[in-house]
mmCIF file of C-alpha atoms in Angstrom:
data_model
loop_
_atom_site.group_PDB
_atom_site.id
_atom_site.type_symbol
_atom_site.label_atom_id
_atom_site.label_comp_id
_atom_site.label_asym_id
_atom_site.label_seq_id
_atom_site.Cartn_x
_atom_site.Cartn_y
_atom_site.Cartn_z
ATOM 1 C CA MET A 18 91.987 42.767 61.445
ATOM 2 C CA ASN A 19 91.043 46.410 61.362
ATOM 3 C CA GLU A 20 89.831 48.127 64.459
ATOM 4 C CA PRO A 21 86.163 49.136 64.386
ATOM 5 C CA LEU A 22 85.342 52.584 63.185
ATOM 6 C CA SER A 23 85.177 54.833 66.210
ATOM 7 C CA PRO A 24 83.428 58.199 66.422
ATOM 8 C CA ASP A 25 86.801 59.881 66.674
ATOM 9 C CA ARG A 26 88.152 58.082 63.623
ATOM 10 C CA ILE A 27 85.048 59.003 61.566
ATOM 11 C CA ARG A 28 85.346 62.646 62.615
ATOM 12 C CA ALA A 29 89.048 62.677 61.857
ATOM 13 C CA ASP A 30 88.583 61.157 58.371
ATOM 14 C CA VAL A 31 85.926 63.691 57.478
ATOM 15 C CA ALA A 32 88.003 66.598 58.778
ATOM 16 C CA GLU A 33 91.056 65.368 56.828
ATOM 17 C CA LEU A 34 89.134 65.474 53.531
ATOM 18 C CA LEU A 35 87.658 68.861 54.374
ATOM 19 C CA GLY A 36 90.998 70.286 55.437
ATOM 20 C CA CYS A 37 89.795 71.428 58.819
ATOM 21 C CA ASP A 38 90.257 70.618 62.470
ATOM 22 C CA PRO A 39 88.005 67.791 63.662
ATOM 23 C CA ALA A 40 86.644 70.014 66.469
ATOM 24 C CA GLU A 41 85.307 72.461 63.864
ATOM 25 C CA ILE A 42 82.702 69.992 62.606
ATOM 26 C CA GLU A 43 79.328 70.221 64.371
ATOM 27 C CA PRO A 44 77.523 66.862 64.689
ATOM 28 C CA ASP A 45 74.381 68.062 62.886
ATOM 29 C CA GLU A 46 76.023 70.369 60.376
ATOM 30 C CA ASN A 47 75.407 69.571 56.692
ATOM 31 C CA LEU A 48 78.779 68.416 55.447
ATOM 32 C CA ARG A 49 78.023 69.567 51.896
ATOM 33 C CA ASP A 50 77.949 73.101 53.262
ATOM 34 C CA LEU A 51 81.516 72.550 54.478
ATOM 35 C CA GLY A 52 82.702 71.498 51.009
ATOM 36 C CA LEU A 53 82.158 67.745 51.035
ATOM 37 C CA ASP A 54 81.584 66.903 47.363
ATOM 38 C CA SER A 55 80.769 63.522 45.720
ATOM 39 C CA VAL A 56 84.471 62.739 45.049
ATOM 40 C CA ARG A 57 85.319 63.147 48.743
ATOM 41 C CA LEU A 58 82.217 61.239 49.719
ATOM 42 C CA MET A 59 83.292 58.290 47.544
ATOM 43 C CA THR A 60 86.722 58.456 49.080
ATOM 44 C CA LEU A 61 85.207 58.068 52.498
ATOM 45 C CA VAL A 62 82.971 55.170 51.344
ATOM 46 C CA GLU A 63 85.979 53.295 49.920
ATOM 47 C CA ARG A 64 88.114 53.963 53.004
ATOM 48 C CA TRP A 65 85.435 52.895 55.474
ATOM 49 C CA ARG A 66 84.511 49.782 53.388
ATOM 50 C CA ALA A 67 88.131 48.687 53.632
ATOM 51 C CA GLU A 68 88.251 49.447 57.364
ATOM 52 C CA GLY A 69 85.215 47.595 58.727
ATOM 53 C CA ALA A 70 82.067 48.717 56.949
ATOM 54 C CA PRO A 71 81.995 46.464 53.823
ATOM 55 C CA GLU A 72 78.262 46.963 53.277
ATOM 56 C CA LEU A 73 78.502 50.754 53.116
ATOM 57 C CA GLU A 74 77.153 52.334 49.944
ATOM 58 C CA LEU A 75 77.368 55.919 48.701
ATOM 59 C CA PRO A 76 73.618 56.592 49.156
ATOM 60 C CA ASP A 77 73.920 55.604 52.837
ATOM 61 C CA LEU A 78 76.050 58.692 53.419
ATOM 62 C CA ALA A 79 74.632 60.966 50.722
ATOM 63 C CA GLU A 80 71.044 60.811 52.022
ATOM 64 C CA LYS A 81 71.952 62.567 55.236
ATOM 65 C CA PRO A 82 75.431 64.236 55.143
ATOM 66 C CA GLU A 83 75.753 64.864 58.855
ATOM 67 C CA LEU A 84 78.500 63.632 61.141
ATOM 68 C CA ALA A 85 76.108 62.458 63.905
ATOM 69 C CA TYR A 86 74.147 60.352 61.440
ATOM 70 C CA TRP A 87 77.229 58.850 59.872
ATOM 71 C CA THR A 88 78.692 58.037 63.277
ATOM 72 C CA ALA A 89 75.496 56.240 64.337
ATOM 73 C CA LEU A 90 75.343 54.381 61.022
ATOM 74 C CA LEU A 91 78.971 53.242 61.078
ATOM 75 C CA THR A 92 79.285 52.356 64.724
ATOM 76 C CA GLY A 93 76.028 50.379 64.779
ATOM 77 C CA ALA A 94 74.216 52.879 67.009
ATOM 78 C CA ALA A 95 71.591 53.447 64.289
ATOM 79 C CA SER A 96 70.447 49.823 64.252
#
């Protein structure tokens, strides 16, 4: 069984795809402005589906490309 997605894991996954240090990503910064494109976005969706968020869909992330929102969504804090 996979461990639940943690805020640190979400941040690390995003930073990995953007090629930056996780600490460089501000919680409310638009990730598109940092270079997150649709291909990388789909990579995250597929990764996170496989690791504990099977209901996740691309529009869930695309509608608000901010780390704080994604963290709340994926850890259940948004519900």
